[in-house]
Every structure is written in C-alpha cells, then in structure tokens.
mmCIF file of N, CA and C in Angstrom:
data_model
loop_
_atom_site.group_PDB
_atom_site.id
_atom_site.type_symbol
_atom_site.label_atom_id
_atom_site.label_comp_id
_atom_site.label_asym_id
_atom_site.label_seq_id
_atom_site.Cartn_x
_atom_site.Cartn_y
_atom_site.Cartn_z
ATOM 1 N N MET A 1371 -40.244 -85.416 224.799
ATOM 2 C CA MET A 1371 -39.425 -86.258 225.621
ATOM 3 C C MET A 1371 -39.676 -87.710 225.218
ATOM 4 N N ARG A 1372 -38.570 -88.444 225.017
ATOM 5 C CA ARG A 1372 -38.675 -89.832 224.602
ATOM 6 C C ARG A 1372 -38.412 -90.724 225.805
ATOM 7 N N ILE A 1373 -39.210 -91.708 226.025
ATOM 8 C CA ILE A 1373 -39.038 -92.640 227.136
ATOM 9 C C ILE A 1373 -38.307 -93.874 226.611
ATOM 10 N N VAL A 1374 -37.253 -94.247 227.313
ATOM 11 C CA VAL A 1374 -36.451 -95.402 226.918
ATOM 12 C C VAL A 1374 -36.845 -96.566 227.817
ATOM 13 N N SER A 1375 -37.121 -97.703 227.207
ATOM 14 C CA SER A 1375 -37.541 -98.867 227.989
ATOM 15 C C SER A 1375 -36.348 -99.474 228.729
ATOM 16 N N THR A 1376 -36.636 -100.254 229.752
ATOM 17 C CA THR A 1376 -35.568 -100.905 230.520
ATOM 18 C C THR A 1376 -34.847 -101.943 229.664
ATOM 19 N N ASN A 1377 -35.533 -102.550 228.701
ATOM 20 C CA ASN A 1377 -34.871 -103.519 227.819
ATOM 21 C C ASN A 1377 -33.801 -102.843 226.976
ATOM 22 N N THR A 1378 -34.094 -101.634 226.507
ATOM 23 C CA THR A 1378 -33.119 -100.893 225.715
ATOM 24 C C THR A 1378 -31.902 -100.553 226.557
ATOM 25 N N LEU A 1379 -32.132 -100.153 227.806
ATOM 26 C CA LEU A 1379 -31.016 -99.844 228.703
ATOM 27 C C LEU A 1379 -30.166 -101.080 228.982
ATOM 28 N N LYS A 1380 -30.815 -102.215 229.195
ATOM 29 C CA LYS A 1380 -30.075 -103.449 229.455
ATOM 30 C C LYS A 1380 -29.223 -103.832 228.248
ATOM 31 N N ARG A 1381 -29.809 -103.700 227.036
ATOM 32 C CA ARG A 1381 -29.056 -104.062 225.831
ATOM 33 C C ARG A 1381 -27.852 -103.152 225.649
ATOM 34 N N ALA A 1382 -27.938 -101.916 226.067
ATOM 35 C CA ALA A 1382 -26.823 -100.986 225.933
ATOM 36 C C ALA A 1382 -25.816 -101.160 227.074
ATOM 37 N N ALA A 1383 -26.285 -101.482 228.263
ATOM 38 C CA ALA A 1383 -25.406 -101.554 229.430
ATOM 39 C C ALA A 1383 -24.542 -102.809 229.447
ATOM 40 N N VAL A 1384 -25.081 -103.941 229.045
ATOM 41 C CA VAL A 1384 -24.335 -105.198 229.132
ATOM 42 C C VAL A 1384 -23.079 -105.184 228.257
ATOM 43 N N PRO A 1385 -23.156 -104.805 226.958
ATOM 44 C CA PRO A 1385 -21.911 -104.756 226.178
ATOM 45 C C PRO A 1385 -20.919 -103.725 226.711
ATOM 46 N N SER A 1386 -21.412 -102.608 227.214
ATOM 47 C CA SER A 1386 -20.518 -101.590 227.761
ATOM 48 C C SER A 1386 -19.808 -102.103 229.000
ATOM 49 N N LEU A 1387 -20.524 -102.796 229.858
ATOM 50 C CA LEU A 1387 -19.937 -103.361 231.062
ATOM 51 C C LEU A 1387 -18.902 -104.419 230.685
ATOM 52 N N ALA A 1388 -19.224 -105.289 229.743
ATOM 53 C CA ALA A 1388 -18.287 -106.328 229.312
ATOM 54 C C ALA A 1388 -17.034 -105.708 228.720
ATOM 55 N N ALA A 1389 -17.176 -104.683 227.921
ATOM 56 C CA ALA A 1389 -16.015 -104.013 227.328
ATOM 57 C C ALA A 1389 -15.161 -103.361 228.410
ATOM 58 N N GLY A 1390 -15.791 -102.787 229.416
ATOM 59 C CA GLY A 1390 -15.055 -102.165 230.513
ATOM 60 C C GLY A 1390 -14.266 -103.183 231.323
ATOM 61 N N LEU A 1391 -14.854 -104.350 231.576
ATOM 62 C CA LEU A 1391 -14.141 -105.391 232.307
ATOM 63 C C LEU A 1391 -12.983 -105.933 231.492
ATOM 64 N N LEU A 1392 -13.182 -106.101 230.193
ATOM 65 C CA LEU A 1392 -12.122 -106.590 229.318
ATOM 66 C C LEU A 1392 -10.967 -105.600 229.284
ATOM 67 N N LEU A 1393 -11.272 -104.314 229.186
ATOM 68 C CA LEU A 1393 -10.243 -103.280 229.173
ATOM 69 C C LEU A 1393 -9.475 -103.285 230.494
ATOM 70 N N ALA A 1394 -10.173 -103.439 231.604
ATOM 71 C CA ALA A 1394 -9.518 -103.457 232.908
ATOM 72 C C ALA A 1394 -8.561 -104.642 233.016
ATOM 73 N N ALA A 1395 -8.921 -105.781 232.442
ATOM 74 C CA ALA A 1395 -8.044 -106.951 232.501
ATOM 75 C C ALA A 1395 -6.757 -106.720 231.732
ATOM 76 N N PHE A 1396 -6.823 -106.046 230.586
ATOM 77 C CA PHE A 1396 -5.631 -105.792 229.794
ATOM 78 C C PHE A 1396 -4.860 -104.572 230.261
ATOM 79 N N ALA A 1397 -5.457 -103.758 231.097
ATOM 80 C CA ALA A 1397 -4.799 -102.543 231.564
ATOM 81 C C ALA A 1397 -4.062 -102.761 232.879
ATOM 82 N N ALA A 1398 -3.935 -104.017 233.326
ATOM 83 C CA ALA A 1398 -3.231 -104.302 234.571
ATOM 84 C C ALA A 1398 -1.771 -103.893 234.430
ATOM 85 N N PRO A 1399 -1.139 -103.542 235.534
ATOM 86 C CA PRO A 1399 0.264 -103.140 235.469
ATOM 87 C C PRO A 1399 1.133 -104.228 234.860
ATOM 88 N N ALA A 1400 2.186 -103.817 234.189
ATOM 89 C CA ALA A 1400 3.067 -104.764 233.520
ATOM 90 C C ALA A 1400 3.686 -105.736 234.515
ATOM 91 N N ALA A 1401 3.983 -105.272 235.715
ATOM 92 C CA ALA A 1401 4.584 -106.147 236.720
ATOM 93 C C ALA A 1401 3.647 -107.286 237.093
ATOM 94 N N ALA A 1402 2.349 -107.025 237.082
ATOM 95 C CA ALA A 1402 1.395 -108.066 237.432
ATOM 96 C C ALA A 1402 1.285 -109.102 236.323
ATOM 97 N N GLN A 1403 1.573 -108.713 235.078
ATOM 98 C CA GLN A 1403 1.443 -109.630 233.969
ATOM 99 C C GLN A 1403 2.754 -110.315 233.615
ATOM 100 N N ALA A 1404 3.883 -109.749 234.038
ATOM 101 C CA ALA A 1404 5.184 -110.302 233.672
ATOM 102 C C ALA A 1404 5.426 -111.611 234.409
ATOM 103 N N PRO A 1405 6.038 -112.573 233.737
ATOM 104 C CA PRO A 1405 6.339 -113.821 234.418
ATOM 105 C C PRO A 1405 7.414 -113.617 235.470
ATOM 106 N N SER A 1406 7.409 -114.463 236.469
ATOM 107 C CA SER A 1406 8.399 -114.372 237.537
ATOM 108 C C SER A 1406 9.771 -114.771 237.012
ATOM 109 N N ASP A 1407 10.814 -114.250 237.650
ATOM 110 C CA ASP A 1407 12.170 -114.605 237.279
ATOM 111 C C ASP A 1407 12.575 -115.968 237.834
ATOM 112 N N SER A 1408 11.969 -116.407 238.905
ATOM 113 C CA SER A 1408 12.383 -117.644 239.565
ATOM 114 C C SER A 1408 11.231 -118.634 239.643
ATOM 115 N N THR A 1409 11.619 -119.916 239.770
ATOM 116 C CA THR A 1409 10.641 -120.992 239.942
ATOM 117 C C THR A 1409 11.192 -121.968 240.974
ATOM 118 N N ALA A 1410 10.326 -122.432 241.866
ATOM 119 C CA ALA A 1410 10.703 -123.458 242.834
ATOM 120 C C ALA A 1410 9.801 -124.664 242.633
ATOM 121 N N THR A 1411 10.402 -125.852 242.586
ATOM 122 C CA THR A 1411 9.637 -127.092 242.416
ATOM 123 C C THR A 1411 10.111 -128.120 243.448
ATOM 124 N N ARG A 1412 9.228 -129.052 243.731
ATOM 125 C CA ARG A 1412 9.590 -130.159 244.629
ATOM 126 C C ARG A 1412 9.084 -131.452 244.036
ATOM 127 N N VAL A 1413 9.996 -132.401 243.863
ATOM 128 C CA VAL A 1413 9.649 -133.746 243.411
ATOM 129 C C VAL A 1413 10.178 -134.697 244.471
ATOM 130 N N ASP A 1414 9.274 -135.369 245.142
ATOM 131 C CA ASP A 1414 9.619 -136.232 246.268
ATOM 132 C C ASP A 1414 10.394 -135.419 247.314
ATOM 133 N N ASN A 1415 11.648 -135.753 247.556
ATOM 134 C CA ASN A 1415 12.431 -135.052 248.580
ATOM 135 C C ASN A 1415 13.450 -134.096 247.982
ATOM 136 N N ALA A 1416 13.328 -133.807 246.691
ATOM 137 C CA ALA A 1416 14.276 -132.919 246.016
ATOM 138 C C ALA A 1416 13.603 -131.596 245.676
ATOM 139 N N VAL A 1417 14.218 -130.507 246.109
ATOM 140 C CA VAL A 1417 13.714 -129.162 245.814
ATOM 141 C C VAL A 1417 14.692 -128.504 244.843
ATOM 142 N N THR A 1418 14.145 -127.921 243.783
ATOM 143 C CA THR A 1418 14.955 -127.213 242.796
ATOM 144 C C THR A 1418 14.481 -125.777 242.698
ATOM 145 N N VAL A 1419 15.424 -124.850 242.778
ATOM 146 C CA VAL A 1419 15.120 -123.427 242.628
ATOM 147 C C VAL A 1419 15.890 -122.943 241.403
ATOM 148 N N SER A 1420 15.173 -122.435 240.417
ATOM 149 C CA SER A 1420 15.791 -121.898 239.201
ATOM 150 C C SER A 1420 15.590 -120.397 239.181
ATOM 151 N N VAL A 1421 16.689 -119.660 239.104
ATOM 152 C CA VAL A 1421 16.641 -118.201 239.089
ATOM 153 C C VAL A 1421 17.039 -117.738 237.699
ATOM 154 N N ARG A 1422 16.170 -116.958 237.061
ATOM 155 C CA ARG A 1422 16.444 -116.424 235.731
ATOM 156 C C ARG A 1422 16.427 -114.916 235.800
ATOM 157 N N GLY A 1423 16.814 -114.282 234.719
ATOM 158 C CA GLY A 1423 16.754 -112.835 234.630
ATOM 159 C C GLY A 1423 18.134 -112.217 234.708
ATOM 160 N N ALA A 1424 18.241 -111.044 234.136
ATOM 161 C CA ALA A 1424 19.521 -110.357 234.079
ATOM 162 C C ALA A 1424 19.728 -109.388 235.241
ATOM 163 N N THR A 1425 18.719 -109.215 236.080
ATOM 164 C CA THR A 1425 18.830 -108.277 237.194
ATOM 165 C C THR A 1425 19.207 -109.034 238.457
ATOM 166 N N PRO A 1426 20.307 -108.658 239.116
ATOM 167 C CA PRO A 1426 20.659 -109.320 240.373
ATOM 168 C C PRO A 1426 19.579 -109.073 241.426
ATOM 169 N N ASN A 1427 19.171 -110.110 242.105
ATOM 170 C CA ASN A 1427 18.181 -109.972 243.161
ATOM 171 C C ASN A 1427 18.419 -111.068 244.192
ATOM 172 N N PRO A 1428 18.165 -110.761 245.457
ATOM 173 C CA PRO A 1428 18.401 -111.769 246.488
ATOM 174 C C PRO A 1428 17.328 -112.861 246.485
ATOM 175 N N VAL A 1429 17.769 -114.100 246.543
ATOM 176 C CA VAL A 1429 16.872 -115.242 246.700
ATOM 177 C C VAL A 1429 17.178 -115.830 248.068
ATOM 178 N N LYS A 1430 16.148 -115.981 248.880
ATOM 179 C CA LYS A 1430 16.337 -116.457 250.251
ATOM 180 C C LYS A 1430 15.620 -117.783 250.444
ATOM 181 N N LEU A 1431 16.258 -118.688 251.144
ATOM 182 C CA LEU A 1431 15.642 -119.940 251.559
ATOM 183 C C LEU A 1431 15.626 -119.933 253.077
ATOM 184 N N ARG A 1432 14.479 -120.238 253.656
ATOM 185 C CA ARG A 1432 14.362 -120.240 255.115
ATOM 186 C C ARG A 1432 13.365 -121.304 255.539
ATOM 187 N N VAL A 1433 13.386 -121.612 256.803
ATOM 188 C CA VAL A 1433 12.427 -122.551 257.381
ATOM 189 C C VAL A 1433 11.474 -121.747 258.253
ATOM 190 N N ASP A 1434 10.166 -121.891 257.990
ATOM 191 C CA ASP A 1434 9.190 -121.132 258.781
ATOM 192 C C ASP A 1434 8.923 -121.822 260.120
ATOM 193 N N SER A 1435 8.057 -121.220 260.916
ATOM 194 C CA SER A 1435 7.780 -121.741 262.259
ATOM 195 C C SER A 1435 7.120 -123.117 262.231
ATOM 196 N N GLY A 1436 6.522 -123.484 261.086
ATOM 197 C CA GLY A 1436 5.901 -124.803 260.948
ATOM 198 C C GLY A 1436 6.848 -125.853 260.396
ATOM 199 N N GLY A 1437 8.107 -125.467 260.163
ATOM 200 C CA GLY A 1437 9.088 -126.413 259.653
ATOM 201 C C GLY A 1437 9.098 -126.561 258.147
ATOM 202 N N ASN A 1438 8.401 -125.660 257.427
ATOM 203 C CA ASN A 1438 8.346 -125.732 255.968
ATOM 204 C C ASN A 1438 9.454 -124.918 255.327
ATOM 205 N N LEU A 1439 9.948 -125.401 254.190
ATOM 206 C CA LEU A 1439 10.962 -124.688 253.428
ATOM 207 C C LEU A 1439 10.282 -123.590 252.621
ATOM 208 N N ILE A 1440 10.664 -122.344 252.862
ATOM 209 C CA ILE A 1440 10.113 -121.191 252.165
ATOM 210 C C ILE A 1440 11.202 -120.623 251.264
ATOM 211 N N VAL A 1441 10.873 -120.414 249.991
ATOM 212 C CA VAL A 1441 11.805 -119.816 249.038
ATOM 213 C C VAL A 1441 11.247 -118.448 248.679
ATOM 214 N N GLU A 1442 12.069 -117.408 248.831
ATOM 215 C CA GLU A 1442 11.638 -116.032 248.567
ATOM 216 C C GLU A 1442 12.511 -115.401 247.497
ATOM 217 N N ASP A 1443 11.874 -114.653 246.609
ATOM 218 C CA ASP A 1443 12.580 -113.869 245.594
ATOM 219 C C ASP A 1443 11.850 -112.541 245.479
ATOM 220 N N SER A 1444 12.544 -111.456 245.767
ATOM 221 C CA SER A 1444 11.915 -110.133 245.766
ATOM 222 C C SER A 1444 11.420 -109.723 244.380
ATOM 223 N N SER A 1445 11.922 -110.360 243.324
ATOM 224 C CA SER A 1445 11.457 -110.056 241.962
ATOM 225 C C SER A 1445 10.252 -110.888 241.560
ATOM 226 N N GLY A 1446 9.861 -111.821 242.397
ATOM 227 C CA GLY A 1446 8.731 -112.694 242.102
ATOM 228 C C GLY A 1446 9.196 -114.112 241.876
ATOM 229 N N ILE A 1447 8.385 -115.061 242.309
ATOM 230 C CA ILE A 1447 8.716 -116.474 242.155
ATOM 231 C C ILE A 1447 7.452 -117.251 241.845
ATOM 232 N N THR A 1448 7.587 -118.235 240.982
ATOM 233 C CA THR A 1448 6.465 -119.082 240.591
ATOM 234 C C THR A 1448 6.536 -120.382 241.376
ATOM 235 N N ALA A 1449 5.396 -120.810 241.893
ATOM 236 C CA ALA A 1449 5.314 -122.093 242.592
ATOM 237 C C ALA A 1449 5.121 -123.186 241.551
ATOM 238 N N GLY A 1450 6.150 -123.974 241.360
ATOM 239 C CA GLY A 1450 6.062 -125.092 240.420
ATOM 240 C C GLY A 1450 5.441 -126.295 241.104
ATOM 241 N N PRO A 1451 5.446 -127.445 240.428
ATOM 242 C CA PRO A 1451 4.882 -128.662 241.020
ATOM 243 C C PRO A 1451 5.530 -128.973 242.369
ATOM 244 N N GLY A 1452 4.707 -129.319 243.354
ATOM 245 C CA GLY A 1452 5.191 -129.670 244.680
ATOM 246 C C GLY A 1452 5.334 -128.504 245.634
ATOM 247 N N CYS A 1453 5.200 -127.282 245.131
ATOM 248 C CA CYS A 1453 5.282 -126.085 245.976
ATOM 249 C C CYS A 1453 3.983 -125.299 245.817
ATOM 250 N N THR A 1454 3.687 -124.460 246.795
ATOM 251 C CA THR A 1454 2.485 -123.631 246.750
ATOM 252 C C THR A 1454 2.840 -122.189 247.075
ATOM 253 N N ARG A 1455 1.992 -121.279 246.642
ATOM 254 C CA ARG A 1455 2.182 -119.858 246.945
ATOM 255 C C ARG A 1455 2.128 -119.669 248.451
ATOM 256 N N SER A 1456 3.018 -118.835 248.974
ATOM 257 C CA SER A 1456 3.063 -118.553 250.402
ATOM 258 C C SER A 1456 2.785 -117.071 250.609
ATOM 259 N N GLY A 1457 1.811 -116.743 251.427
ATOM 260 C CA GLY A 1457 1.466 -115.342 251.667
ATOM 261 C C GLY A 1457 0.565 -114.801 250.579
ATOM 262 N N THR A 1458 0.438 -113.482 250.553
ATOM 263 C CA THR A 1458 -0.495 -112.849 249.623
ATOM 264 C C THR A 1458 0.166 -112.331 248.361
ATOM 265 N N GLY A 1459 1.456 -112.148 248.352
ATOM 266 C CA GLY A 1459 2.134 -111.623 247.169
ATOM 267 C C GLY A 1459 2.644 -112.738 246.278
ATOM 268 N N ASN A 1460 3.522 -112.369 245.360
ATOM 269 C CA ASN A 1460 4.098 -113.364 244.467
ATOM 270 C C ASN A 1460 5.605 -113.490 244.710
ATOM 271 N N THR A 1461 6.044 -113.246 245.944
ATOM 272 C CA THR A 1461 7.478 -113.254 246.229
ATOM 273 C C THR A 1461 7.919 -114.434 247.084
ATOM 274 N N ALA A 1462 7.018 -115.336 247.469
ATOM 275 C CA ALA A 1462 7.400 -116.475 248.306
ATOM 276 C C ALA A 1462 6.577 -117.708 247.967
ATOM 277 N N VAL A 1463 7.228 -118.878 248.045
ATOM 278 C CA VAL A 1463 6.537 -120.149 247.865
ATOM 279 C C VAL A 1463 6.919 -121.088 248.999
ATOM 280 N N ASN A 1464 6.007 -122.004 249.305
ATOM 281 C CA ASN A 1464 6.192 -122.996 250.355
ATOM 282 C C ASN A 1464 6.426 -124.342 249.675
ATOM 283 N N CYS A 1465 7.588 -124.953 249.936
ATOM 284 C CA CYS A 1465 7.917 -126.239 249.309
ATOM 285 C C CYS A 1465 7.836 -127.400 250.293
ATOM 286 N N GLY A 1466 6.988 -127.282 251.292
ATOM 287 C CA GLY A 1466 6.711 -128.393 252.197
ATOM 288 C C GLY A 1466 7.732 -128.565 253.305
ATOM 289 N N PRO A 1467 7.623 -129.685 254.013
ATOM 290 C CA PRO A 1467 8.463 -129.923 255.187
ATOM 291 C C PRO A 1467 9.956 -129.934 254.851
ATOM 292 N N SER A 1468 10.700 -129.099 255.544
ATOM 293 C CA SER A 1468 12.141 -129.042 255.301
ATOM 294 C C SER A 1468 12.845 -130.288 255.824
ATOM 295 N N SER A 1469 12.252 -130.944 256.814
ATOM 296 C CA SER A 1469 12.886 -132.119 257.423
ATOM 297 C C SER A 1469 12.993 -133.294 256.460
ATOM 298 N N THR A 1470 12.200 -133.288 255.392
ATOM 299 C CA THR A 1470 12.238 -134.400 254.441
ATOM 300 C C THR A 1470 13.000 -134.055 253.159
ATOM 301 N N VAL A 1471 13.551 -132.852 253.077
ATOM 302 C CA VAL A 1471 14.334 -132.471 251.897
ATOM 303 C C VAL A 1471 15.701 -133.135 252.001
ATOM 304 N N THR A 1472 16.034 -133.961 251.001
ATOM 305 C CA THR A 1472 17.338 -134.623 250.988
ATOM 306 C C THR A 1472 18.252 -134.069 249.905
ATOM 307 N N ARG A 1473 17.673 -133.298 249.000
ATOM 308 C CA ARG A 1473 18.482 -132.691 247.938
ATOM 309 C C ARG A 1473 17.928 -131.306 247.628
ATOM 310 N N LEU A 1474 18.827 -130.325 247.576
ATOM 311 C CA LEU A 1474 18.453 -128.959 247.260
ATOM 312 C C LEU A 1474 19.370 -128.463 246.133
ATOM 313 N N THR A 1475 18.759 -128.103 245.015
ATOM 314 C CA THR A 1475 19.506 -127.620 243.866
ATOM 315 C C THR A 1475 19.094 -126.184 243.593
ATOM 316 N N VAL A 1476 20.054 -125.289 243.487
ATOM 317 C CA VAL A 1476 19.774 -123.896 243.168
ATOM 318 C C VAL A 1476 20.565 -123.541 241.910
ATOM 319 N N ALA A 1477 19.850 -123.220 240.845
ATOM 320 C CA ALA A 1477 20.468 -122.849 239.576
ATOM 321 C C ALA A 1477 20.366 -121.339 239.430
ATOM 322 N N LEU A 1478 21.517 -120.668 239.442
ATOM 323 C CA LEU A 1478 21.560 -119.218 239.365
ATOM 324 C C LEU A 1478 21.876 -118.772 237.945
ATOM 325 N N ALA A 1479 21.214 -117.718 237.506
ATOM 326 C CA ALA A 1479 21.462 -117.166 236.170
ATOM 327 C C ALA A 1479 22.672 -116.248 236.233
ATOM 328 N N ASP A 1480 23.313 -116.071 235.103
ATOM 329 C CA ASP A 1480 24.433 -115.146 234.993
ATOM 330 C C ASP A 1480 23.872 -113.745 234.855
ATOM 331 N N ALA A 1481 24.115 -112.879 235.813
ATOM 332 C CA ALA A 1481 23.577 -111.521 235.824
ATOM 333 C C ALA A 1481 24.600 -110.532 235.272
ATOM 334 N N THR A 1482 25.137 -110.809 234.084
ATOM 335 C CA THR A 1482 26.132 -109.901 233.504
ATOM 336 C C THR A 1482 25.474 -108.844 232.686
#
C-alpha cells in the first residue's frame, strides 16, 4: 500500500478544480451568453430604446410605483448608460424618474 502525501493531493486537486470551473463557465446555456436584442439608455432627460433582432417580441414601457420608467423586453434587454438592471432577470431595466423624461425615442427593428 502506497501512502500519498497531502501535498501530492493538493497539487492534483487544484488544477482539476480550476479546469472544472473553467468548463462550467463555458458550458452555460446559450441564452445566458447571447447578447440581448434590446438596449435602453438615458442621457439627461432623453431615453432611447433600441430593439434589434428578427424575432417579433413585445417591448413594454411602464412607470413603477416609485415613479421610475421601466423598459421590459421578454427576449432580454441591456441596461445602457443612465439605466440600471431592474429585478433579478435580464428582461427589465430602470431608466430613472419618468417625471423628468422629456424625450422618448423607440427604434424598432424590421422583423421580416
């Protein structure tokens, strides 16, 4: 019977653990790695929502109970400058107080 030292086990375990974590990072679902179809940005009092992609999907703009403009896209949306992620998923962003928005631009992609 051969006794293996703890140093030998550590040297073998660390690269294996690192390789396993690296594999897990690249094995994430494609939906988690794919970029969002839409982006919302806010510069001063102007909010711009750009919708891309060939798949028709509903984009909703609403005001939450705190008076903030919330932009939702069921296919995913990226929070650009001036907006922040809203909630736990990647389908809504908060673009700040709706009362100060003086210009709202929505650019829709051609879903042909």
